[in-house]
Amino acid sequence: MIDKLHLYKANISEVEKLQIIDKNNLTEYTEKGVKFYRNFKESKFFGGLNIEITTKNELKIFVSVHKYHNYLTTGKSTNHLPFSMKQARETILKIIDQVGTDTAGMFVKMYEVGLNIVVPIDVKQLLARVTSIQAHERKKAYINPKYKGERAVYTEFHKEIRVHFKLYDKVQEMKDKRATEIPKENILRIETSKNRQERLYLQKFLDRLEREQITFFKDWNGLQFEREIKAPKGTTHQRKELVKNIFSVGVEQVKNDIENDYKNGVLTPKQRRVKQDFLKYWDTEKKQYTEVATKEEKVFFTAMKKAKKQLTKL
């Protein structure tokens, strides 16, 4: 389940430094007359294990744990198959051994927890229904324009945000990267990215991987989809959309949205009044409306449950 992982160790000894350089055949560079070492150009031939020793004798490791595991077991750096926390732990320890260091003084700077989910429908169809995720707080989901064909949905992310969530079409990503073997199934990839970790020792991280898995599934059980509204015969589309928003974000937020739309000229005085009047009697009106889960929502939770169960067999 662990994919991207960035590790950091400060002030490595000269003995450890020379051992790492020799064992991994790091290339020497200079910056303002000071030497540093890395293998970024060659790492793709060795499972994508990127190693750097900076001018300040800092050791940095950048790797996809999932891809490195598959590189060791199959010779191919792929991450579309199931991958458990148990396998992740074993692989991280192999990475540390390969680098030629140990876990003492090693910190985790960022990491991703991910899961591949085989679904029976087009991933794009499922993504189009995603609205937000209710983890520690509600995070709205957006189509990421970086990916072709609206096949990736992210919550807001920038350098100040420590946790963000993403869903995307794994098969499409593999096609875009010109992978040699493309799976025939529809695969939805879900990931939780945790950035800017502070004082998280690698050993502590390894000891809490099971808890990370529990948190991962708890968060993704909060994935929210656009739902259909079952309403009395003759209910207008506009009224159904209003009810859908109330179910989604609550009465108070809808009230605020109405006022903002009115101030920005989106609503006329009459449209504002009609919506306000409906909200005034919502406690009575809501008995006539029911939220109905869509096919896409049902598919996601059924398939995620199946993928979770599959991990226990690895």
XYZ file of C-alpha atoms in Angstrom:
314
model
C 0.000 0.000 0.000
C 2.967 2.361 0.437
C 3.942 3.887 -2.890
C 6.036 7.070 -3.007
C 8.396 7.437 -0.080
C 10.941 10.187 0.630
C 13.535 9.488 3.320
C 16.161 11.752 4.892
C 19.147 11.326 7.201
C 21.352 14.218 8.287
C 25.109 14.271 8.855
C 26.040 10.777 7.724
C 29.568 9.700 8.629
C 32.374 9.648 6.092
C 32.541 5.839 6.380
C 28.801 5.463 5.673
C 29.021 8.011 2.871
C 31.821 6.141 1.068
C 30.014 2.827 1.570
C 26.807 4.172 -0.016
C 28.695 5.754 -2.928
C 30.583 2.541 -3.662
C 27.666 0.129 -3.197
C 25.298 2.122 -5.449
C 27.847 3.472 -7.911
C 26.767 7.086 -7.318
C 27.984 9.714 -9.761
C 30.071 12.593 -8.415
C 29.045 16.203 -9.116
C 30.260 19.554 -7.809
C 28.414 22.655 -6.663
C 30.527 25.736 -6.011
C 33.507 23.476 -5.604
C 31.806 21.134 -3.110
C 31.135 17.512 -4.077
C 27.749 15.785 -3.975
C 26.597 12.417 -5.278
C 23.485 10.929 -6.886
C 22.243 8.220 -9.245
C 19.146 9.902 -10.706
C 20.101 9.198 -14.338
C 20.804 5.520 -13.700
C 18.081 4.735 -11.137
C 15.472 3.769 -13.741
C 17.572 0.690 -14.490
C 17.504 -0.355 -10.824
C 13.838 -0.171 -9.867
C 13.666 3.619 -9.576
C 15.689 3.771 -6.333
C 16.926 7.385 -6.323
C 19.765 8.176 -3.916
C 21.447 11.493 -3.218
C 24.166 12.628 -0.820
C 24.138 16.409 -0.647
C 26.992 18.874 -0.179
C 26.029 18.894 3.535
C 26.387 15.106 3.848
C 22.611 14.616 3.976
C 21.323 11.288 2.657
C 18.098 11.504 0.633
C 16.191 8.549 -0.793
C 13.286 8.864 -3.245
C 11.487 5.684 -4.280
C 8.177 4.057 -5.141
C 8.110 1.192 -2.653
C 5.428 -0.619 -4.652
C 7.382 -0.369 -7.922
C 10.620 -1.381 -6.253
C 8.924 -4.464 -4.805
C 7.765 -5.514 -8.258
C 11.215 -4.779 -9.679
C 12.724 -7.192 -7.155
C 10.113 -9.904 -7.727
C 9.394 -9.603 -11.464
C 12.059 -7.322 -12.910
C 9.403 -4.765 -13.881
C 8.848 -1.419 -12.134
C 5.042 -1.445 -12.068
C 2.476 -0.650 -9.374
C -0.911 -1.709 -10.756
C -1.145 -5.006 -8.849
C -2.203 -5.529 -5.191
C 0.438 -4.622 -2.581
C 0.008 -5.095 1.163
C 1.457 -3.259 4.156
C 3.337 -6.413 5.086
C 5.010 -6.417 1.675
C 5.667 -2.680 1.989
C 7.472 -3.110 5.312
C 9.631 -5.918 3.946
C 10.469 -3.880 0.847
C 11.423 -0.735 2.789
C 13.890 -2.749 4.863
C 15.351 -4.183 1.623
C 15.713 -0.632 0.274
C 17.597 0.467 3.397
C 19.873 -2.562 3.057
C 20.454 -1.911 -0.646
C 21.398 1.704 0.002
C 23.901 0.551 2.613
C 22.554 2.373 5.651
C 20.240 1.625 8.589
C 17.057 3.043 10.101
C 18.856 4.893 12.927
C 18.375 8.636 12.494
C 16.342 8.149 9.306
C 13.268 10.350 8.868
C 10.215 10.053 6.598
C 9.582 13.363 4.787
C 6.583 12.304 2.692
C 4.710 9.162 1.733
C 1.739 7.899 -0.252
C -0.675 5.156 0.718
C -2.466 3.723 -2.297
C -4.819 0.998 -3.467
C -5.670 -0.383 -6.903
C -9.347 -1.223 -7.301
C -10.669 -3.262 -10.228
C -14.106 -1.926 -11.204
C -16.682 -3.309 -13.681
C -17.415 0.094 -15.269
C -15.432 2.805 -17.049
C -13.332 4.641 -14.431
C -14.242 7.987 -16.025
C -17.917 7.268 -15.402
C -17.202 6.672 -11.722
C -14.950 9.729 -11.325
C -17.612 11.999 -12.814
C -19.843 11.271 -9.802
C -17.248 12.020 -7.092
C -17.886 15.270 -5.206
C -15.738 15.222 -2.050
C -14.200 13.143 0.692
C -15.145 13.415 4.341
C -11.950 12.554 6.196
C -10.960 14.713 9.178
C -12.815 17.460 7.351
C -14.782 17.696 4.129
C -12.473 18.158 1.152
C -14.006 19.018 -2.196
C -12.796 17.014 -5.196
C -11.841 18.532 -8.556
C -11.011 17.192 -12.000
C -7.245 17.510 -12.487
C -6.682 19.051 -15.958
C -3.159 17.617 -16.060
C -4.637 14.235 -16.995
C -6.270 13.495 -20.321
C -9.987 12.923 -20.682
C -11.042 13.959 -17.150
C -9.684 10.723 -15.726
C -8.188 12.070 -12.486
C -9.843 13.709 -9.481
C -7.844 15.439 -6.726
C -8.670 17.320 -3.572
C -6.940 20.696 -3.291
C -3.168 20.421 -3.069
C -0.228 22.797 -2.756
C 2.900 22.979 -0.609
C 1.013 24.206 2.467
C -1.439 21.282 2.481
C -0.081 18.251 4.281
C -2.723 15.688 3.290
C -4.532 15.398 -0.011
C -6.453 12.674 -1.806
C -6.514 11.577 -5.423
C -8.365 9.120 -7.617
C -7.397 8.343 -11.189
C -7.609 5.876 -14.039
C -4.560 3.678 -13.510
C -4.745 2.054 -16.934
C -4.913 5.438 -18.679
C -1.877 6.584 -16.700
C 0.021 3.500 -17.849
C -0.952 4.206 -21.462
C 0.190 7.818 -21.145
C 3.548 6.603 -19.801
C 3.759 4.047 -22.633
C 3.953 1.008 -20.395
C 4.847 -2.177 -22.257
C 2.041 -4.227 -20.689
C -1.423 -2.705 -20.317
C -3.976 -4.462 -18.060
C -7.294 -5.398 -19.635
C -9.314 -4.543 -16.494
C -10.644 -1.135 -15.502
C -8.446 -0.082 -12.558
C -9.238 2.835 -10.276
C -6.259 4.017 -8.239
C -6.918 5.837 -4.943
C -4.110 7.507 -3.001
C -3.592 9.495 0.167
C -0.505 11.731 0.028
C 1.026 12.929 3.286
C 3.604 15.671 2.828
C 5.900 17.752 5.024
C 6.191 15.207 7.796
C 8.013 16.516 10.870
C 10.202 14.341 13.104
C 8.676 11.092 11.838
C 11.361 8.494 12.386
C 11.403 5.667 9.853
C 11.323 3.012 12.577
C 8.222 4.592 14.116
C 6.643 4.741 10.654
C 7.342 1.035 10.085
C 5.828 0.172 13.456
C 2.582 1.984 12.659
C 1.910 0.710 9.135
C -1.128 -1.271 10.274
C -2.588 1.898 11.792
C -1.890 3.725 8.527
C -3.956 1.081 6.727
C -6.854 1.483 9.168
C -6.766 5.277 8.716
C -6.599 4.900 4.939
C -9.780 2.846 4.703
C -11.556 4.980 7.300
C -10.857 8.095 5.211
C -11.839 6.529 1.899
C -15.064 5.192 3.390
C -15.919 8.889 3.538
C -15.743 9.322 -0.244
C -18.887 11.165 -1.339
C -20.712 10.891 -4.634
C -23.339 12.979 -6.348
C -26.666 11.321 -5.616
C -30.027 11.188 -7.307
C -33.015 12.770 -5.596
C -36.297 10.916 -5.351
C -38.955 13.651 -5.300
C -42.720 14.106 -5.694
C -44.016 13.941 -9.261
C -43.748 17.286 -11.026
C -40.795 18.581 -8.974
C -38.667 20.881 -11.144
C -35.019 20.234 -11.925
C -34.033 23.427 -10.082
C -35.820 22.267 -6.938
C -34.121 18.847 -7.110
C -30.734 20.550 -7.424
C -31.498 22.712 -4.382
C -32.484 19.623 -2.365
C -29.339 17.823 -3.545
C -27.204 20.706 -2.242
C -29.003 20.684 1.106
C -28.352 16.967 1.535
C -24.733 17.455 0.487
C -23.581 20.478 2.527
C -26.433 21.310 4.910
C -28.992 24.108 5.263
C -26.643 26.750 6.697
C -24.114 26.392 3.907
C -26.879 26.564 1.280
C -28.165 29.755 2.916
C -24.705 31.285 2.608
C -24.419 30.140 -1.003
C -27.780 31.750 -1.852
C -26.675 35.073 -0.345
C -23.359 34.960 -2.210
C -25.087 34.134 -5.504
C -27.514 37.023 -4.955
C -24.715 39.498 -4.176
C -22.806 38.353 -7.262
C -25.830 38.760 -9.509
C -26.342 35.059 -10.146
C -29.835 35.110 -8.574
C -32.664 37.611 -9.071
C -34.545 38.911 -5.996
C -37.441 36.569 -6.830
C -35.187 33.496 -7.206
C -33.509 34.329 -3.903
C -36.877 34.666 -2.127
C -38.223 31.366 -3.522
C -35.148 29.479 -2.315
C -35.199 31.162 1.083
C -38.870 30.301 1.544
C -38.157 26.654 0.724
C -35.343 26.532 3.263
C -37.596 28.102 5.894
C -39.872 25.062 5.759
C -37.175 22.461 5.100
C -37.875 20.459 8.277
C -41.356 19.749 6.902
C -40.462 19.574 3.207
C -37.573 17.115 3.614
C -39.975 14.239 4.342
C -40.918 14.282 0.635
C -37.358 13.826 -0.627
C -34.948 10.912 -0.498
C -31.304 10.602 -1.524
C -30.606 7.588 -3.728
C -27.103 6.169 -4.165
C -26.081 5.846 -7.815
C -24.650 2.802 -9.542
C -21.178 4.399 -9.436
C -21.249 4.840 -5.652
C -22.357 1.249 -5.096
C -19.681 -0.048 -7.485
C -16.925 1.871 -5.689
C -17.675 0.667 -2.171
C -18.264 -2.923 -3.258
C -15.021 -3.013 -5.249
C -12.986 -1.311 -2.494
C -14.227 -3.867 0.029
C -13.133 -6.659 -2.305
C -9.697 -5.076 -2.854
C -9.236 -4.672 0.909
C -10.047 -8.344 1.474
C -7.534 -9.317 -1.194
C -4.733 -7.600 0.749
C -5.120 -10.025 3.657
C -4.039 -12.870 1.359
C -0.680 -11.274 0.479
